[in-house]
Amino acid sequence: MGTGLKFSTSFHLQTDGQSERTIQTLEDMLRACVLQLKGSWDTHLPLMEFAYNNNYQSSIGMAPYEALYGRPCRTPVCWNEVGERKLVGPELVQITTNNIKLIRENLRKAQDRQKSYADKRRRNLEFQVGDQVFLKLSPWRGVIRFGRKEPVQILDRKEQVLRNKTIPLIKVLWRHHGAEEATWEPEYQMKKRYPILFS
C-alpha cells in the first residue's frame, strides 16, 4: 500500500497520535480496574493486556487477537466455538488472504479518516525573505535554537532568603527567546560569566 503508521507526534504534529491515544486508553482501563478490584496497578497489567487485545478496534475493524489468529478469542465465559472444524490447505490460505485484505482496507479507511482530521488543523505556512527554515526535516532531538544563547537584558531583581543566607537573583531575557522564557539566575554567576551585562 506504501503507507506507514506514525506512532509519535514529538517532531511531526500532523501524525495521527496513535501512541498517545493508546496510552490514554490503557490508563483509563487500569484506573477503572484498580478502583474496582483494588491493589497495585502492576498486578492488573496482564488482565489489561488481555482486555485491550480482545477489544474491537475501529482502525482494523476487529479485535487485535482476531486479526492475528483469524478467530475471536475463546474465554472461559464463551466456549461456543470449541467444536469448529480445523481449516487446512488452500481453504486456510484463502481465509487468511481475505482477512489480510479486510484488515488492509480497514487500515486504509482509518488512515484516510485520520488524515482528514489532521488536514482540518493544518495551516499553510508563509515565509519571508531572510527567514531561517529547514529545507529537510529529520528527527531532531530537543529544541533547536539559531545562534548562541546569550543574555540580552536584565528584566527584574529580587532576593531569595535561604536559612541564614540571602542570594540576589536577576531575571534574564535571553537572545532568541521571548520574555515569557526569561529565567531567574544568581547575580554573582551572571556577573562572572557575562560582565558586559552589568556595565
mmCIF file of N, CA and C in Angstrom, residues 5-117:
data_model
loop_
_atom_site.group_PDB
_atom_site.id
_atom_site.type_symbol
_atom_site.label_atom_id
_atom_site.label_comp_id
_atom_site.label_asym_id
_atom_site.label_seq_id
_atom_site.Cartn_x
_atom_site.Cartn_y
_atom_site.Cartn_z
ATOM 1 N N LEU A 5 2.139 3.636 9.559
ATOM 2 C CA LEU A 5 1.573 4.299 10.721
ATOM 3 C C LEU A 5 2.651 5.082 11.436
ATOM 4 N N LYS A 6 2.301 6.248 11.947
ATOM 5 C CA LYS A 6 3.216 7.064 12.733
ATOM 6 C C LYS A 6 2.806 6.931 14.193
ATOM 7 N N PHE A 7 3.752 6.524 15.043
ATOM 8 C CA PHE A 7 3.419 6.297 16.442
ATOM 9 C C PHE A 7 3.864 7.434 17.349
ATOM 10 N N SER A 8 4.394 8.513 16.807
ATOM 11 C CA SER A 8 4.862 9.591 17.656
ATOM 12 C C SER A 8 4.543 10.929 17.028
ATOM 13 N N THR A 9 4.197 11.899 17.861
ATOM 14 C CA THR A 9 3.934 13.236 17.355
ATOM 15 C C THR A 9 4.958 14.232 17.872
ATOM 16 N N SER A 10 6.056 13.767 18.444
ATOM 17 C CA SER A 10 7.027 14.662 19.050
ATOM 18 C C SER A 10 7.550 15.701 18.080
ATOM 19 N N PHE A 11 7.903 15.298 16.889
ATOM 20 C CA PHE A 11 8.534 16.213 15.959
ATOM 21 C C PHE A 11 7.733 16.365 14.678
ATOM 22 N N HIS A 12 6.558 15.773 14.597
ATOM 23 C CA HIS A 12 5.743 15.864 13.389
ATOM 24 C C HIS A 12 4.291 15.941 13.826
ATOM 25 N N LEU A 13 3.799 17.170 14.002
ATOM 26 C CA LEU A 13 2.491 17.371 14.615
ATOM 27 C C LEU A 13 1.333 16.881 13.768
ATOM 28 N N GLN A 14 1.583 16.557 12.501
ATOM 29 C CA GLN A 14 0.490 16.108 11.654
ATOM 30 C C GLN A 14 0.244 14.610 11.752
ATOM 31 N N THR A 15 1.045 13.859 12.524
ATOM 32 C CA THR A 15 0.823 12.422 12.624
ATOM 33 C C THR A 15 -0.428 12.148 13.443
ATOM 34 N N ASP A 16 -0.840 10.898 13.455
ATOM 35 C CA ASP A 16 -2.152 10.581 13.999
ATOM 36 C C ASP A 16 -2.215 10.475 15.519
ATOM 37 N N GLY A 17 -1.100 10.493 16.220
ATOM 38 C CA GLY A 17 -1.140 10.437 17.676
ATOM 39 C C GLY A 17 -1.599 9.101 18.212
ATOM 40 N N GLN A 18 -1.330 8.025 17.492
ATOM 41 C CA GLN A 18 -1.825 6.711 17.887
ATOM 42 C C GLN A 18 -1.259 6.289 19.241
ATOM 43 N N SER A 19 0.017 6.554 19.480
ATOM 44 C CA SER A 19 0.611 6.169 20.767
ATOM 45 C C SER A 19 -0.076 6.876 21.919
ATOM 46 N N GLU A 20 -0.287 8.197 21.770
ATOM 47 C CA GLU A 20 -0.920 8.952 22.837
ATOM 48 C C GLU A 20 -2.323 8.421 23.124
ATOM 49 N N ARG A 21 -3.053 8.095 22.090
ATOM 50 C CA ARG A 21 -4.420 7.590 22.256
ATOM 51 C C ARG A 21 -4.415 6.217 22.921
ATOM 52 N N THR A 22 -3.488 5.348 22.508
ATOM 53 C CA THR A 22 -3.389 4.011 23.098
ATOM 54 C C THR A 22 -3.022 4.103 24.576
ATOM 55 N N ILE A 23 -2.051 4.949 24.898
ATOM 56 C CA ILE A 23 -1.630 5.108 26.294
ATOM 57 C C ILE A 23 -2.786 5.636 27.135
ATOM 58 N N GLN A 24 -3.536 6.611 26.607
ATOM 59 C CA GLN A 24 -4.679 7.156 27.338
ATOM 60 C C GLN A 24 -5.731 6.077 27.592
ATOM 61 N N THR A 25 -5.989 5.245 26.588
ATOM 62 C CA THR A 25 -6.957 4.155 26.747
ATOM 63 C C THR A 25 -6.500 3.180 27.827
ATOM 64 N N LEU A 26 -5.220 2.788 27.792
ATOM 65 C CA LEU A 26 -4.704 1.856 28.798
ATOM 66 C C LEU A 26 -4.736 2.465 30.193
ATOM 67 N N GLU A 27 -4.422 3.770 30.311
ATOM 68 C CA GLU A 27 -4.508 4.440 31.612
ATOM 69 C C GLU A 27 -5.930 4.387 32.156
ATOM 70 N N ASP A 28 -6.900 4.682 31.295
ATOM 71 C CA ASP A 28 -8.302 4.650 31.732
ATOM 72 C C ASP A 28 -8.711 3.247 32.172
ATOM 73 N N MET A 29 -8.286 2.231 31.410
ATOM 74 C CA MET A 29 -8.624 0.850 31.763
ATOM 75 C C MET A 29 -7.989 0.465 33.098
ATOM 76 N N LEU A 30 -6.710 0.817 33.289
ATOM 77 C CA LEU A 30 -6.024 0.497 34.547
ATOM 78 C C LEU A 30 -6.680 1.206 35.726
ATOM 79 N N ARG A 31 -7.019 2.472 35.544
ATOM 80 C CA ARG A 31 -7.648 3.239 36.617
ATOM 81 C C ARG A 31 -8.964 2.580 37.039
ATOM 82 N N ALA A 32 -9.781 2.215 36.061
ATOM 83 C CA ALA A 32 -11.062 1.574 36.369
ATOM 84 C C ALA A 32 -10.849 0.240 37.073
ATOM 85 N N CYS A 33 -9.865 -0.532 36.626
ATOM 86 C CA CYS A 33 -9.593 -1.847 37.212
ATOM 87 C C CYS A 33 -9.097 -1.711 38.653
ATOM 88 N N VAL A 34 -8.192 -0.767 38.899
ATOM 89 C CA VAL A 34 -7.649 -0.586 40.249
ATOM 90 C C VAL A 34 -8.744 -0.110 41.199
ATOM 91 N N LEU A 35 -9.612 0.791 40.726
ATOM 92 C CA LEU A 35 -10.705 1.263 41.580
ATOM 93 C C LEU A 35 -11.679 0.136 41.911
ATOM 94 N N GLN A 36 -11.929 -0.728 40.943
ATOM 95 C CA GLN A 36 -12.893 -1.813 41.135
ATOM 96 C C GLN A 36 -12.297 -2.973 41.934
ATOM 97 N N LEU A 37 -11.087 -3.422 41.561
ATOM 98 C CA LEU A 37 -10.512 -4.631 42.150
ATOM 99 C C LEU A 37 -9.528 -4.361 43.278
ATOM 100 N N LYS A 38 -9.158 -3.101 43.465
ATOM 101 C CA LYS A 38 -8.188 -2.680 44.494
ATOM 102 C C LYS A 38 -6.809 -3.293 44.213
ATOM 103 N N GLY A 39 -5.826 -2.873 44.985
ATOM 104 C CA GLY A 39 -4.483 -3.422 44.847
ATOM 105 C C GLY A 39 -3.600 -2.577 43.946
ATOM 106 N N SER A 40 -2.398 -3.067 43.729
ATOM 107 C CA SER A 40 -1.408 -2.355 42.927
ATOM 108 C C SER A 40 -1.723 -2.498 41.441
ATOM 109 N N TRP A 41 -1.463 -1.429 40.674
ATOM 110 C CA TRP A 41 -1.808 -1.436 39.245
ATOM 111 C C TRP A 41 -1.016 -2.465 38.459
ATOM 112 N N ASP A 42 0.241 -2.754 38.870
ATOM 113 C CA ASP A 42 1.066 -3.671 38.072
ATOM 114 C C ASP A 42 0.572 -5.117 38.145
ATOM 115 N N THR A 43 -0.197 -5.447 39.178
ATOM 116 C CA THR A 43 -0.750 -6.806 39.240
ATOM 117 C C THR A 43 -1.877 -6.993 38.224
ATOM 118 N N HIS A 44 -2.444 -5.886 37.739
ATOM 119 C CA HIS A 44 -3.558 -5.954 36.792
ATOM 120 C C HIS A 44 -3.115 -5.824 35.338
ATOM 121 N N LEU A 45 -1.821 -5.655 35.080
ATOM 122 C CA LEU A 45 -1.358 -5.462 33.697
ATOM 123 C C LEU A 45 -1.706 -6.622 32.768
ATOM 124 N N PRO A 46 -1.499 -7.888 33.178
ATOM 125 C CA PRO A 46 -1.881 -8.976 32.266
ATOM 126 C C PRO A 46 -3.374 -8.952 31.913
ATOM 127 N N LEU A 47 -4.210 -8.629 32.894
ATOM 128 C CA LEU A 47 -5.649 -8.533 32.646
ATOM 129 C C LEU A 47 -5.955 -7.403 31.661
ATOM 130 N N MET A 48 -5.268 -6.267 31.819
ATOM 131 C CA MET A 48 -5.475 -5.129 30.916
ATOM 132 C C MET A 48 -5.005 -5.458 29.500
ATOM 133 N N GLU A 49 -3.866 -6.150 29.398
ATOM 134 C CA GLU A 49 -3.361 -6.544 28.078
ATOM 135 C C GLU A 49 -4.364 -7.469 27.380
ATOM 136 N N PHE A 50 -4.894 -8.424 28.134
ATOM 137 C CA PHE A 50 -5.886 -9.345 27.584
ATOM 138 C C PHE A 50 -7.134 -8.585 27.131
ATOM 139 N N ALA A 51 -7.611 -7.682 27.979
ATOM 140 C CA ALA A 51 -8.824 -6.920 27.646
ATOM 141 C C ALA A 51 -8.595 -6.039 26.424
ATOM 142 N N TYR A 52 -7.442 -5.381 26.360
ATOM 143 C CA TYR A 52 -7.160 -4.490 25.223
ATOM 144 C C TYR A 52 -7.059 -5.278 23.918
ATOM 145 N N ASN A 53 -6.370 -6.430 23.963
ATOM 146 C CA ASN A 53 -6.186 -7.231 22.750
ATOM 147 C C ASN A 53 -7.470 -7.899 22.278
ATOM 148 N N ASN A 54 -8.485 -7.955 23.132
ATOM 149 C CA ASN A 54 -9.758 -8.558 22.738
ATOM 150 C C ASN A 54 -10.860 -7.526 22.552
ATOM 151 N N ASN A 55 -10.490 -6.259 22.586
ATOM 152 C CA ASN A 55 -11.440 -5.177 22.352
ATOM 153 C C ASN A 55 -11.510 -4.849 20.873
ATOM 154 N N TYR A 56 -12.679 -4.490 20.397
ATOM 155 C CA TYR A 56 -12.861 -4.098 19.000
ATOM 156 C C TYR A 56 -12.063 -2.827 18.719
ATOM 157 N N GLN A 57 -11.281 -2.818 17.633
ATOM 158 C CA GLN A 57 -10.504 -1.649 17.216
ATOM 159 C C GLN A 57 -11.092 -1.130 15.908
ATOM 160 N N SER A 58 -11.531 0.106 15.908
ATOM 161 C CA SER A 58 -12.187 0.646 14.708
ATOM 162 C C SER A 58 -11.218 0.748 13.536
ATOM 163 N N SER A 59 -9.915 0.911 13.813
ATOM 164 C CA SER A 59 -8.960 1.070 12.707
ATOM 165 C C SER A 59 -8.817 -0.197 11.869
ATOM 166 N N ILE A 60 -8.924 -1.380 12.490
ATOM 167 C CA ILE A 60 -8.807 -2.627 11.723
ATOM 168 C C ILE A 60 -10.140 -3.355 11.594
ATOM 169 N N GLY A 61 -11.163 -2.848 12.273
ATOM 170 C CA GLY A 61 -12.499 -3.420 12.145
ATOM 171 C C GLY A 61 -12.686 -4.725 12.882
ATOM 172 N N MET A 62 -11.827 -5.031 13.829
ATOM 173 C CA MET A 62 -11.930 -6.261 14.628
ATOM 174 C C MET A 62 -10.981 -6.136 15.816
ATOM 175 N N ALA A 63 -10.969 -7.138 16.672
ATOM 176 C CA ALA A 63 -10.041 -7.149 17.799
ATOM 177 C C ALA A 63 -8.649 -7.545 17.312
ATOM 178 N N PRO A 64 -7.570 -7.022 17.934
ATOM 179 C CA PRO A 64 -6.221 -7.418 17.521
ATOM 180 C C PRO A 64 -5.993 -8.926 17.590
ATOM 181 N N TYR A 65 -6.568 -9.590 18.592
ATOM 182 C CA TYR A 65 -6.427 -11.043 18.704
ATOM 183 C C TYR A 65 -7.007 -11.721 17.472
ATOM 184 N N GLU A 66 -8.193 -11.269 17.066
ATOM 185 C CA GLU A 66 -8.856 -11.857 15.906
ATOM 186 C C GLU A 66 -8.062 -11.584 14.632
ATOM 187 N N ALA A 67 -7.458 -10.398 14.543
ATOM 188 C CA ALA A 67 -6.645 -10.075 13.364
ATOM 189 C C ALA A 67 -5.409 -10.965 13.299
ATOM 190 N N LEU A 68 -4.816 -11.253 14.460
ATOM 191 C CA LEU A 68 -3.592 -12.051 14.498
ATOM 192 C C LEU A 68 -3.864 -13.533 14.271
ATOM 193 N N TYR A 69 -4.886 -14.069 14.929
ATOM 194 C CA TYR A 69 -5.127 -15.510 14.884
ATOM 195 C C TYR A 69 -6.272 -15.928 13.962
ATOM 196 N N GLY A 70 -7.000 -14.975 13.409
ATOM 197 C CA GLY A 70 -8.052 -15.300 12.454
ATOM 198 C C GLY A 70 -9.346 -15.784 13.065
ATOM 199 N N ARG A 71 -9.485 -15.694 14.366
ATOM 200 C CA ARG A 71 -10.721 -16.107 15.031
ATOM 201 C C ARG A 71 -10.838 -15.328 16.339
ATOM 202 N N PRO A 72 -12.053 -15.166 16.845
ATOM 203 C CA PRO A 72 -12.207 -14.490 18.138
ATOM 204 C C PRO A 72 -11.591 -15.326 19.257
ATOM 205 N N CYS A 73 -11.173 -14.665 20.298
ATOM 206 C CA CYS A 73 -10.575 -15.361 21.443
ATOM 207 C C CYS A 73 -11.644 -16.147 22.187
ATOM 208 N N ARG A 74 -11.302 -17.372 22.567
ATOM 209 C CA ARG A 74 -12.211 -18.180 23.386
ATOM 210 C C ARG A 74 -11.857 -17.949 24.847
ATOM 211 N N THR A 75 -12.783 -17.427 25.586
ATOM 212 C CA THR A 75 -12.560 -17.206 27.009
ATOM 213 C C THR A 75 -13.379 -18.223 27.786
ATOM 214 N N PRO A 76 -13.114 -18.395 29.076
ATOM 215 C CA PRO A 76 -13.917 -19.331 29.869
ATOM 216 C C PRO A 76 -15.403 -18.985 29.861
ATOM 217 N N VAL A 77 -15.740 -17.727 29.543
ATOM 218 C CA VAL A 77 -17.136 -17.315 29.528
ATOM 219 C C VAL A 77 -17.824 -17.768 28.245
ATOM 220 N N CYS A 78 -17.071 -17.917 27.159
ATOM 221 C CA CYS A 78 -17.674 -18.210 25.857
ATOM 222 C C CYS A 78 -16.948 -19.380 25.197
ATOM 223 N N TRP A 79 -17.526 -20.582 25.319
ATOM 224 C CA TRP A 79 -16.902 -21.774 24.735
ATOM 225 C C TRP A 79 -17.685 -22.278 23.526
ATOM 226 N N ASN A 80 -18.504 -21.437 22.937
ATOM 227 C CA ASN A 80 -19.406 -21.925 21.903
ATOM 228 C C ASN A 80 -18.706 -22.309 20.604
ATOM 229 N N GLU A 81 -17.426 -21.998 20.408
ATOM 230 C CA GLU A 81 -16.759 -22.321 19.152
ATOM 231 C C GLU A 81 -15.787 -23.489 19.288
ATOM 232 N N VAL A 82 -15.868 -24.238 20.379
ATOM 233 C CA VAL A 82 -14.922 -25.325 20.611
ATOM 234 C C VAL A 82 -15.020 -26.391 19.538
ATOM 235 N N GLY A 83 -16.212 -26.689 19.080
ATOM 236 C CA GLY A 83 -16.392 -27.776 18.131
ATOM 237 C C GLY A 83 -16.148 -27.408 16.682
ATOM 238 N N GLU A 84 -15.660 -26.202 16.398
ATOM 239 C CA GLU A 84 -15.481 -25.835 14.990
ATOM 240 C C GLU A 84 -14.403 -26.711 14.351
ATOM 241 N N ARG A 85 -14.565 -26.956 13.069
ATOM 242 C CA ARG A 85 -13.613 -27.833 12.385
ATOM 243 C C ARG A 85 -12.331 -27.066 12.090
ATOM 244 N N LYS A 86 -11.246 -27.783 12.011
ATOM 245 C CA LYS A 86 -9.944 -27.189 11.713
ATOM 246 C C LYS A 86 -9.830 -26.955 10.213
ATOM 247 N N LEU A 87 -9.294 -25.798 9.848
ATOM 248 C CA LEU A 87 -9.084 -25.486 8.444
ATOM 249 C C LEU A 87 -7.638 -25.783 8.074
ATOM 250 N N VAL A 88 -7.443 -26.416 6.937
ATOM 251 C CA VAL A 88 -6.093 -26.696 6.453
ATOM 252 C C VAL A 88 -6.053 -26.480 4.944
ATOM 253 N N GLY A 89 -4.846 -26.365 4.428
ATOM 254 C CA GLY A 89 -4.656 -26.306 2.977
ATOM 255 C C GLY A 89 -5.131 -25.010 2.355
ATOM 256 N N PRO A 90 -5.617 -25.096 1.099
ATOM 257 C CA PRO A 90 -5.990 -23.902 0.339
ATOM 258 C C PRO A 90 -7.118 -23.094 0.989
ATOM 259 N N GLU A 91 -8.008 -23.784 1.709
ATOM 260 C CA GLU A 91 -9.109 -23.089 2.372
ATOM 261 C C GLU A 91 -8.573 -22.121 3.433
ATOM 262 N N LEU A 92 -7.575 -22.572 4.213
ATOM 263 C CA LEU A 92 -6.952 -21.729 5.231
ATOM 264 C C LEU A 92 -6.240 -20.545 4.581
ATOM 265 N N VAL A 93 -5.532 -20.801 3.479
ATOM 266 C CA VAL A 93 -4.822 -19.731 2.772
ATOM 267 C C VAL A 93 -5.811 -18.685 2.267
ATOM 268 N N GLN A 94 -6.936 -19.145 1.707
ATOM 269 C CA GLN A 94 -7.946 -18.219 1.178
ATOM 270 C C GLN A 94 -8.547 -17.365 2.291
ATOM 271 N N ILE A 95 -8.869 -17.986 3.424
ATOM 272 C CA ILE A 95 -9.451 -17.241 4.549
ATOM 273 C C ILE A 95 -8.446 -16.229 5.089
ATOM 274 N N THR A 96 -7.182 -16.641 5.213
ATOM 275 C CA THR A 96 -6.143 -15.731 5.692
ATOM 276 C C THR A 96 -5.963 -14.563 4.731
ATOM 277 N N THR A 97 -5.943 -14.844 3.427
ATOM 278 C CA THR A 97 -5.813 -13.785 2.420
ATOM 279 C C THR A 97 -6.983 -12.812 2.503
ATOM 280 N N ASN A 98 -8.188 -13.338 2.658
ATOM 281 C CA ASN A 98 -9.366 -12.471 2.790
ATOM 282 C C ASN A 98 -9.276 -11.595 4.036
ATOM 283 N N ASN A 99 -8.803 -12.187 5.156
ATOM 284 C CA ASN A 99 -8.644 -11.407 6.385
ATOM 285 C C ASN A 99 -7.618 -10.300 6.204
ATOM 286 N N ILE A 100 -6.515 -10.606 5.521
ATOM 287 C CA ILE A 100 -5.479 -9.597 5.280
ATOM 288 C C ILE A 100 -6.041 -8.454 4.437
ATOM 289 N N LYS A 101 -6.818 -8.791 3.404
ATOM 290 C CA LYS A 101 -7.431 -7.754 2.562
ATOM 291 C C LYS A 101 -8.381 -6.885 3.380
ATOM 292 N N LEU A 102 -9.166 -7.524 4.245
ATOM 293 C CA LEU A 102 -10.111 -6.789 5.079
ATOM 294 C C LEU A 102 -9.377 -5.842 6.031
ATOM 295 N N ILE A 103 -8.332 -6.353 6.671
ATOM 296 C CA ILE A 103 -7.552 -5.527 7.599
ATOM 297 C C ILE A 103 -6.891 -4.377 6.851
ATOM 298 N N ARG A 104 -6.314 -4.659 5.681
ATOM 299 C CA ARG A 104 -5.655 -3.621 4.883
ATOM 300 C C ARG A 104 -6.650 -2.524 4.496
ATOM 301 N N GLU A 105 -7.846 -2.924 4.092
ATOM 302 C CA GLU A 105 -8.878 -1.952 3.710
ATOM 303 C C GLU A 105 -9.321 -1.118 4.912
ATOM 304 N N ASN A 106 -9.507 -1.776 6.063
ATOM 305 C CA ASN A 106 -9.904 -1.046 7.271
ATOM 306 C C ASN A 106 -8.815 -0.080 7.720
ATOM 307 N N LEU A 107 -7.542 -0.490 7.609
ATOM 308 C CA LEU A 107 -6.440 0.410 7.957
ATOM 309 C C LEU A 107 -6.390 1.602 7.008
ATOM 310 N N ARG A 108 -6.634 1.357 5.716
ATOM 311 C CA ARG A 108 -6.628 2.456 4.747
ATOM 312 C C ARG A 108 -7.732 3.460 5.081
ATOM 313 N N LYS A 109 -8.919 2.949 5.424
ATOM 314 C CA LYS A 109 -10.021 3.839 5.797
ATOM 315 C C LYS A 109 -9.674 4.641 7.050
ATOM 316 N N ALA A 110 -9.067 3.964 8.031
ATOM 317 C CA ALA A 110 -8.690 4.653 9.268
ATOM 318 C C ALA A 110 -7.642 5.727 8.991
ATOM 319 N N GLN A 111 -6.660 5.417 8.127
ATOM 320 C CA GLN A 111 -5.636 6.408 7.790
ATOM 321 C C GLN A 111 -6.248 7.596 7.057
ATOM 322 N N ASP A 112 -7.192 7.336 6.149
ATOM 323 C CA ASP A 112 -7.872 8.428 5.448
ATOM 324 C C ASP A 112 -8.639 9.305 6.434
ATOM 325 N N ARG A 113 -9.306 8.657 7.394
ATOM 326 C CA ARG A 113 -10.059 9.396 8.403
ATOM 327 C C ARG A 113 -9.113 10.239 9.265
ATOM 328 N N GLN A 114 -7.982 9.639 9.682
ATOM 329 C CA GLN A 114 -7.017 10.373 10.496
ATOM 330 C C GLN A 114 -6.387 11.515 9.704
ATOM 331 N N LYS A 115 -6.155 11.301 8.397
ATOM 332 C CA LYS A 115 -5.596 12.355 7.551
ATOM 333 C C LYS A 115 -6.574 13.522 7.449
ATOM 334 N N SER A 116 -7.857 13.217 7.321
ATOM 335 C CA SER A 116 -8.841 14.302 7.221
ATOM 336 C C SER A 116 -8.879 15.117 8.513
ATOM 337 N N TYR A 117 -8.723 14.451 9.681
ATOM 338 C CA TYR A 117 -8.673 15.188 10.946
ATOM 339 C C TYR A 117 -7.447 16.093 10.984
#
